[in-house]
Coordinates of C-alpha atoms and ligand atoms in Angstrom, one line a residue:
X244 CA 129.7 125.5 63.4
X245 CA 127.2 126.7 61.1
X246 CA 127.2 123.4 59.4
X247 CA 127.2 121.7 62.7
X248 CA 124.0 123.8 64.1
X249 CA 122.6 122.8 60.7
X250 CA 122.9 118.9 61.2
X251 CA 121.3 119.3 64.7
X252 CA 118.5 121.2 63.2
X253 CA 118.1 118.2 60.7
X254 CA 118.5 115.6 63.7
X255 CA 115.4 117.2 65.9
X256 CA 113.6 117.5 62.8
X257 CA 113.4 114.2 62.1
X258 CA 113.1 112.9 66.2
X259 CA 109.7 115.1 65.7
X260 CA 109.0 113.5 62.6
X261 CA 109.5 110.0 64.2
X262 CA 107.2 111.1 67.1
X263 CA 104.3 112.3 65.2
X264 CA 104.5 109.1 62.9
X265 CA 104.7 106.8 66.2
X266 CA 101.2 109.1 67.7
X267 CA 99.7 108.4 64.2
X268 CA 100.1 104.5 64.6
X269 CA 98.0 105.0 67.6
X270 CA 100.8 104.4 70.2
X271 CA 99.1 104.7 73.6
X272 CA 99.5 108.3 75.5
X273 CA 98.1 110.0 78.4
X274 CA 96.6 112.5 76.1
X275 CA 95.0 109.4 73.6
X276 CA 95.2 111.4 70.8
X277 CA 93.9 114.8 72.2
X278 CA 95.5 117.6 70.2
X279 CA 97.7 119.6 72.5
X280 CA 96.2 122.8 72.4
X281 CA 92.9 121.0 73.7
X282 CA 92.1 119.7 76.9
X283 CA 90.2 116.3 77.0
X284 CA 87.0 115.8 79.0
X285 CA 87.8 113.8 82.8
X286 CA 87.3 109.9 82.8
X287 CA 84.4 108.9 84.0
X288 CA 84.6 107.8 87.6
X289 CA 84.0 104.2 88.3
X290 CA 81.2 103.0 90.6
X291 CA 82.1 102.0 93.8
X292 CA 80.8 98.6 94.7
X293 CA 79.1 98.6 97.8
X294 CA 77.2 94.6 97.6
X295 CA 79.0 93.0 100.7
X296 CA 80.5 90.7 97.9
X297 CA 84.2 89.8 99.0
X298 CA 86.5 89.0 96.0
X299 CA 88.9 86.3 96.4
X300 CA 92.4 87.3 97.5
X301 CA 95.4 86.9 94.8
X302 CA 97.7 85.9 97.4
X303 CA 97.7 84.6 100.9
X304 CA 99.2 88.1 102.0
X305 CA 97.0 90.5 100.1
X306 CA 94.8 93.3 101.9
X307 CA 91.6 92.1 101.1
X308 CA 89.7 94.9 99.2
X309 CA 86.6 96.7 100.8
X310 CA 83.3 95.5 99.7
X311 CA 81.5 98.1 101.1
X312 CA 82.0 101.8 100.3
X313 CA 83.9 104.3 102.5
X314 CA 82.6 107.3 101.9
X315 CA 83.2 110.0 104.7
X316 CA 84.6 107.5 106.7
X317 CA 87.2 109.8 108.8
X318 CA 90.3 108.3 109.5
X319 CA 92.4 111.1 111.9
X320 CA 93.8 111.7 115.6
X321 CA 90.6 112.0 116.5
X322 CA 88.5 108.7 115.3
X323 CA 89.0 105.7 113.4
X324 CA 86.1 105.3 111.5
X325 CA 87.2 101.9 110.4
X326 CA 87.9 100.6 113.5
X327 CA 84.3 101.2 114.9
X328 CA 83.5 98.7 113.3
X329 CA 86.2 96.4 112.8
X330 CA 87.9 96.1 116.4
X331 CA 87.8 93.1 118.2
X332 CA 85.5 95.0 120.6
X333 CA 83.2 95.9 118.0
X334 CA 82.4 93.0 115.8
X335 CA 79.4 91.8 117.8
X336 CA 77.8 94.8 117.2
X337 CA 78.8 95.2 113.2
X338 CA 79.3 91.4 112.4
X339 CA 82.5 92.7 110.8
X340 CA 85.7 90.6 110.0
X341 CA 88.0 91.3 113.2
X342 CA 91.3 93.1 111.6
X343 CA 93.8 90.4 111.9
X344 CA 96.3 89.4 114.3
X345 CA 99.0 91.7 112.4
X346 CA 97.1 94.9 112.6
X347 CA 97.6 94.4 116.6
X348 CA 101.5 94.2 115.9
X349 CA 104.4 96.3 116.1
X350 CA 107.3 96.0 113.8
X351 CA 109.1 93.9 116.2
X352 CA 105.7 91.3 116.3
X353 CA 104.8 92.1 119.8
X354 CA 101.5 92.2 120.0
X355 CA 99.6 95.3 121.1
X356 CA 96.6 95.9 123.3
X357 CA 94.9 98.7 120.4
X358 CA 95.7 98.8 117.1
X359 CA 99.0 99.4 115.6
X360 CA 100.6 102.8 114.8
X361 CA 102.0 101.4 111.6
X362 CA 98.1 99.7 110.5
X363 CA 96.5 102.8 111.7
X364 CA 95.7 104.3 108.4
X365 CA 93.5 101.6 106.8
X366 CA 93.2 103.1 103.4
X367 CA 97.0 103.1 102.7
X368 CA 96.4 99.4 102.1
X369 CA 92.7 98.4 101.8
X370 CA 90.8 99.9 98.7
X371 CA 87.4 99.6 97.8
X372 CA 86.2 97.6 94.3
X373 CA 85.1 99.7 91.8
X374 CA 83.2 97.9 88.4
X375 CA 87.0 99.1 86.3
X376 CA 87.3 96.9 83.4
X377 CA 90.8 96.1 83.5
X378 CA 93.7 98.7 81.8
X379 CA 95.6 96.1 80.8
X380 CA 95.2 92.5 79.7
X381 CA 96.4 90.3 82.7
X382 CA 98.0 87.0 82.5
X383 CA 98.4 86.2 86.2
X384 CA 98.4 82.8 87.3
X385 CA 97.2 81.9 90.4
X386 CA 100.0 79.8 93.1
X387 CA 97.2 77.0 93.3
X388 CA 97.1 76.6 89.5
X389 CA 100.9 76.8 89.0
X390 CA 100.9 74.0 91.8
X391 CA 98.6 72.1 90.0
X392 CA 100.1 72.3 87.1
X393 CA 103.5 70.0 88.3
Ligands
HEC698 C1 79.5 100.1 109.7 C2 80.7 99.5 110.0 C3 81.4 99.0 109.1 C4 82.3 100.0 109.0 C5 82.5 101.9 109.5 C6 83.8 100.0 107.6 N1 83.7 98.2 107.7 FE1 84.9 97.1 106.7 N2 83.1 95.5 106.7 C7 82.2 96.1 107.6 C8 81.5 94.6 107.3 C9 80.2 94.1 108.0 C10 82.2 93.6 106.2 C11 82.0 92.0 105.5 C12 81.5 92.3 104.7 C13 80.3 93.1 104.4 O1 79.1 92.7 104.9 O2 80.4 94.1 103.6 C14 83.2 94.3 106.3 C15 84.3 94.2 105.9 C16 85.7 94.5 104.9 C17 86.6 94.4 104.5 C18 86.7 93.1 103.7 C19 87.5 91.6 104.7 C20 87.8 90.5 103.9 O3 87.8 89.4 104.5 O4 87.7 90.1 103.2 C21 87.5 95.1 104.5 C22 89.0 94.9 103.9 C23 86.9 96.2 105.3 N3 85.6 96.2 105.6 C24 88.2 97.5 105.5 C25 87.4 98.2 105.8 C26 87.8 99.7 106.1 C27 89.2 100.2 105.4 C28 86.8 100.9 106.9 C29 87.1 102.3 107.0 C30 87.5 103.1 105.9 C31 86.3 99.7 106.7 N4 85.8 98.6 106.5 C32 84.3 100.3 107.2 C33 81.5 96.7 108.1 C34 82.5 97.8 108.6
HEC699 C1 100.1 98.5 106.2 C2 99.1 98.0 105.4 C3 97.7 97.3 106.1 C4 97.1 98.7 106.9 C5 97.5 99.8 107.6 C6 95.7 97.6 107.3 N1 95.8 96.8 106.7 FE1 94.2 95.3 107.3 N2 95.2 94.2 106.5 C7 96.7 94.1 105.5 C8 97.1 93.0 105.2 C9 98.3 92.4 104.4 C10 96.1 91.8 105.5 C11 95.9 90.6 105.1 C12 96.8 89.5 105.5 C13 97.2 89.7 107.3 O1 96.0 89.5 107.7 O2 98.1 90.5 107.5 C14 94.7 92.4 106.1 C15 93.5 91.7 106.3 C16 92.8 93.0 106.9 C17 91.2 92.2 107.0 C18 90.9 90.7 107.2 C19 91.1 90.1 108.3 C20 90.5 88.6 108.6 O3 91.4 87.8 109.4 O4 90.7 88.5 107.0 C21 90.4 93.0 107.7 C22 89.2 93.1 108.0 C23 91.2 94.6 107.7 N3 92.8 94.1 107.1 C24 90.9 95.9 108.1 C25 92.1 97.1 108.3 C26 91.9 97.9 108.7 C27 89.6 98.2 109.3 C28 92.3 98.8 108.5 C29 93.0 100.4 109.3 C30 92.2 100.1 111.0 C31 93.2 98.1 108.0 N4 93.2 96.7 107.7 C32 94.8 98.3 108.2 C33 97.3 95.4 105.5 C34 97.0 96.5 106.0

Protein backbone atom coordinates (compact mmCIF):
# COMPACT_ATOMS: atom_id res chain seq x y z
CA UNK A 1 0.00 0.00 0.00
CA UNK A 2 2.74 2.40 1.00
CA UNK A 3 4.57 1.71 -2.20
CA UNK A 4 1.39 2.29 -4.22
CA UNK A 5 0.90 5.72 -2.56
CA UNK A 6 4.46 6.67 -3.37
CA UNK A 7 3.81 5.81 -7.00
CA UNK A 8 0.71 7.97 -7.03
CA UNK A 9 2.53 10.95 -5.54
CA UNK A 10 5.34 10.63 -8.05
CA UNK A 11 2.79 10.47 -10.85
CA UNK A 12 1.12 13.66 -9.64
CA UNK A 13 4.50 15.29 -9.24
CA UNK A 14 5.33 14.46 -12.84
CA UNK A 15 2.00 15.81 -14.09
CA UNK A 16 2.55 19.04 -12.15
CA UNK A 17 6.06 19.29 -13.56
CA UNK A 18 4.76 18.68 -17.08
CA UNK A 19 2.14 21.40 -16.76
CA UNK A 20 4.63 23.97 -15.47
CA UNK A 21 6.84 23.22 -18.44
CA UNK A 22 3.86 23.62 -20.74
CA UNK A 23 3.11 27.05 -19.20
CA UNK A 24 6.64 28.27 -19.56
CA UNK A 25 6.40 27.21 -23.21
CA UNK A 26 4.03 30.10 -23.73
CA UNK A 27 0.79 28.10 -23.84
CA UNK A 28 -2.26 30.34 -24.12
CA UNK A 29 -4.07 30.50 -20.80
CA UNK A 30 -6.83 32.75 -19.52
CA UNK A 31 -4.41 34.06 -16.87
CA UNK A 32 -1.97 35.07 -19.61
CA UNK A 33 1.01 34.05 -17.51
CA UNK A 34 -0.13 36.04 -14.46
CA UNK A 35 1.09 34.27 -11.28
CA UNK A 36 -1.64 32.45 -9.33
CA UNK A 37 -1.24 34.66 -6.26
CA UNK A 38 -1.80 37.97 -8.06
CA UNK A 39 -4.69 39.39 -10.00
CA UNK A 40 -4.25 40.71 -13.52
CA UNK A 41 -5.64 44.09 -14.52
CA UNK A 42 -8.90 44.04 -16.46
CA UNK A 43 -8.40 43.99 -20.24
CA UNK A 44 -9.08 47.25 -22.07
CA UNK A 45 -12.65 47.65 -23.23
CA UNK A 46 -13.03 48.11 -26.95
CA UNK A 47 -14.70 51.17 -28.38
CA UNK A 48 -18.20 50.76 -29.77
CA UNK A 49 -18.34 52.07 -33.32
CA UNK A 50 -20.94 54.78 -33.87
CA UNK A 51 -20.18 55.72 -37.47
CA UNK A 52 -23.33 54.42 -39.26
CA UNK A 53 -21.12 52.29 -41.53
CA UNK A 54 -22.67 48.88 -42.08
CA UNK A 55 -20.48 45.77 -42.23
CA UNK A 56 -20.92 43.08 -44.84
CA UNK A 57 -22.77 40.01 -43.59
CA UNK A 58 -20.75 36.79 -43.63
CA UNK A 59 -23.70 34.70 -44.79
CA UNK A 60 -27.24 35.60 -45.93
CA UNK A 61 -28.98 34.86 -42.64
CA UNK A 62 -26.49 36.51 -40.32
CA UNK A 63 -28.13 39.03 -38.01
CA UNK A 64 -26.47 42.28 -39.15
CA UNK A 65 -24.18 43.95 -36.62
CA UNK A 66 -25.33 47.30 -35.28
CA UNK A 67 -23.52 50.31 -36.84
CA UNK A 68 -24.50 52.70 -34.01
CA UNK A 69 -24.13 52.75 -30.23
CA UNK A 70 -26.95 51.24 -28.13
CA UNK A 71 -25.94 52.38 -24.66
CA UNK A 72 -28.94 52.84 -22.31
CA UNK A 73 -31.40 51.63 -24.96
CA UNK A 74 -34.09 50.04 -22.83
CA UNK A 75 -35.68 46.74 -23.86
CA UNK A 76 -38.20 45.73 -21.24
CA UNK A 77 -41.84 44.84 -20.71
CA UNK A 78 -42.77 48.52 -21.01
CA UNK A 79 -40.50 49.80 -23.74
CA UNK A 80 -38.41 48.71 -26.70
CA UNK A 81 -36.13 51.55 -27.66
CA UNK A 82 -34.97 49.77 -30.83
CA UNK A 83 -38.51 49.53 -32.16
CA UNK A 84 -38.99 53.27 -31.64
CA UNK A 85 -36.85 53.61 -34.80
CA UNK A 86 -36.92 50.19 -36.47
CA UNK A 87 -40.65 49.41 -36.33
CA UNK A 88 -42.47 49.58 -39.65
CA UNK A 89 -44.44 52.66 -38.60
CA UNK A 90 -41.38 54.58 -37.37
CA UNK A 91 -39.01 54.28 -40.32
CA UNK A 92 -40.28 57.41 -42.10
CA UNK A 93 -39.28 59.51 -39.16
CA UNK A 94 -36.09 57.67 -38.17
CA UNK A 95 -34.80 56.65 -41.65
CA UNK A 96 -33.73 53.37 -40.01
CA UNK A 97 -34.15 50.13 -41.96
CA UNK A 98 -37.35 48.32 -40.97
CA UNK A 99 -36.84 45.06 -39.09
CA UNK A 100 -37.33 42.40 -41.74
CA UNK A 101 -40.51 40.37 -42.15
CA UNK A 102 -39.02 37.45 -40.18
CA UNK A 103 -39.28 39.66 -37.08
CA UNK A 104 -43.05 39.65 -37.42
CA UNK A 105 -43.35 35.89 -37.87
CA UNK A 106 -44.24 33.39 -35.17
CA UNK A 107 -42.72 29.92 -35.11
CA UNK A 108 -45.35 28.64 -37.54
CA UNK A 109 -44.37 31.37 -40.04
CA UNK A 110 -47.63 33.23 -39.47
CA UNK A 111 -47.07 36.96 -39.91
CA UNK A 112 -48.21 38.99 -36.91
CA UNK A 113 -49.22 42.66 -36.78
CA UNK A 114 -46.44 43.57 -34.32
CA UNK A 115 -42.96 42.26 -33.65
CA UNK A 116 -42.96 38.60 -32.66
CA UNK A 117 -42.14 37.78 -29.02
CA UNK A 118 -39.24 35.62 -30.23
CA UNK A 119 -37.67 38.68 -31.87
CA UNK A 120 -38.45 41.16 -29.11
CA UNK A 121 -35.08 41.11 -27.33
CA UNK A 122 -32.98 42.52 -30.16
CA UNK A 123 -29.59 42.22 -28.52
CA UNK A 124 -30.07 38.48 -28.14
CA UNK A 125 -28.97 38.32 -31.81
CA UNK A 126 -27.66 41.76 -32.82
CA UNK A 127 -24.44 43.14 -31.39
CA UNK A 128 -22.76 46.50 -31.71
CA UNK A 129 -19.60 46.76 -33.80
CA UNK A 130 -16.40 47.30 -31.84
CA UNK A 131 -12.89 48.28 -32.83
CA UNK A 132 -11.41 44.97 -31.67
CA UNK A 133 -8.68 42.99 -33.39
CA UNK A 134 -9.71 39.35 -34.08
CA UNK A 135 -8.86 37.07 -31.13
CA UNK A 136 -7.58 34.31 -33.39
CA UNK A 137 -6.55 34.09 -37.01
CA UNK A 138 -9.59 33.60 -39.22
CA UNK A 139 -9.63 31.63 -42.46
CA UNK A 140 -13.32 32.04 -43.17
CA UNK A 141 -14.06 31.93 -46.90
CA UNK A 142 -17.17 33.63 -48.19
CA UNK A 143 -19.49 31.31 -50.14
CA UNK A 144 -19.24 33.79 -53.05
CA UNK A 145 -15.53 33.06 -53.32
CA UNK A 146 -16.09 29.31 -53.01
CA UNK A 147 -18.55 29.42 -55.93
CA UNK A 148 -16.11 31.52 -58.01
CA UNK A 149 -13.34 29.02 -57.32
CA UNK A 150 -15.27 26.11 -58.85
C1 LIG B 1 -32.63 56.67 -32.92
C2 LIG B 1 -33.05 55.66 -33.85
C3 LIG B 1 -32.50 54.25 -33.67
C4 LIG B 1 -32.57 53.47 -32.55
C5 LIG B 1 -33.18 53.80 -31.19
C6 LIG B 1 -31.97 52.20 -32.91
N1 LIG B 1 -31.55 52.23 -34.20
FE1 LIG B 1 -30.66 50.73 -35.24
N2 LIG B 1 -30.39 51.94 -36.84
C7 LIG B 1 -30.86 53.23 -36.95
C8 LIG B 1 -30.47 53.77 -38.26
C9 LIG B 1 -30.80 55.18 -38.76
C10 LIG B 1 -29.76 52.76 -38.92
C11 LIG B 1 -29.12 52.81 -40.31
C12 LIG B 1 -27.63 52.92 -40.23
C13 LIG B 1 -27.24 54.13 -39.44
O1 LIG B 1 -27.54 55.25 -39.85
O2 LIG B 1 -26.65 53.95 -38.35
C14 LIG B 1 -29.73 51.62 -38.01
C15 LIG B 1 -29.12 50.42 -38.29
C16 LIG B 1 -29.26 49.27 -37.53
C17 LIG B 1 -28.84 47.94 -37.93
C18 LIG B 1 -28.12 47.58 -39.23
C19 LIG B 1 -29.10 47.05 -40.23
C20 LIG B 1 -28.42 46.54 -41.48
O3 LIG B 1 -29.16 46.25 -42.43
O4 LIG B 1 -27.20 46.41 -41.52
C21 LIG B 1 -29.15 47.10 -36.91
C22 LIG B 1 -28.90 45.59 -36.84
C23 LIG B 1 -29.77 47.88 -35.86
N3 LIG B 1 -29.82 49.20 -36.26
C24 LIG B 1 -30.22 47.37 -34.67
C25 LIG B 1 -30.68 48.15 -33.63
C26 LIG B 1 -30.96 47.64 -32.30
C27 LIG B 1 -30.79 46.20 -31.87
C28 LIG B 1 -31.37 48.69 -31.54
C29 LIG B 1 -31.73 48.70 -30.07
C30 LIG B 1 -30.71 48.20 -29.16
C31 LIG B 1 -31.41 49.87 -32.42
N4 LIG B 1 -30.95 49.49 -33.65
C32 LIG B 1 -31.86 51.13 -32.03
C33 LIG B 1 -31.59 53.91 -36.01
C34 LIG B 1 -31.84 53.46 -34.72
C1 LIG C 1 -33.63 35.55 -32.86
C2 LIG C 1 -32.65 36.47 -33.41
C3 LIG C 1 -33.07 37.91 -33.70
C4 LIG C 1 -33.69 38.80 -32.86
C5 LIG C 1 -34.16 38.57 -31.43
C6 LIG C 1 -33.80 40.04 -33.60
N1 LIG C 1 -33.25 39.90 -34.84
FE1 LIG C 1 -33.04 41.34 -36.27
N2 LIG C 1 -32.31 39.98 -37.57
C7 LIG C 1 -32.03 38.67 -37.27
C8 LIG C 1 -31.59 38.00 -38.48
C9 LIG C 1 -31.19 36.52 -38.55
C10 LIG C 1 -31.60 38.96 -39.52
C11 LIG C 1 -31.22 38.75 -40.99
C12 LIG C 1 -32.18 37.83 -41.69
C13 LIG C 1 -33.57 38.26 -41.48
O1 LIG C 1 -33.91 39.37 -41.88
O2 LIG C 1 -34.30 37.48 -40.83
C14 LIG C 1 -32.06 40.20 -38.91
C15 LIG C 1 -32.22 41.38 -39.59
C16 LIG C 1 -32.46 42.62 -38.98
C17 LIG C 1 -32.42 43.91 -39.64
C18 LIG C 1 -32.09 44.15 -41.10
C19 LIG C 1 -33.35 44.05 -41.87
C20 LIG C 1 -33.12 44.15 -43.34
O3 LIG C 1 -34.11 43.99 -44.08
O4 LIG C 1 -32.00 44.38 -43.78
C21 LIG C 1 -32.71 44.85 -38.69
C22 LIG C 1 -32.79 46.35 -38.88
C23 LIG C 1 -32.98 44.16 -37.46
N3 LIG C 1 -32.81 42.80 -37.65
C24 LIG C 1 -33.32 44.76 -36.27
C25 LIG C 1 -33.79 44.08 -35.15
C26 LIG C 1 -34.43 44.71 -34.01
C27 LIG C 1 -34.66 46.20 -33.85
C28 LIG C 1 -34.77 43.70 -33.14
C29 LIG C 1 -35.52 43.80 -31.83
C30 LIG C 1 -36.89 44.29 -31.91
C31 LIG C 1 -34.30 42.44 -33.72
N4 LIG C 1 -33.74 42.72 -34.94
C32 LIG C 1 -34.41 41.20 -33.11
C33 LIG C 1 -32.15 38.07 -36.06
C34 LIG C 1 -32.78 38.61 -34.95
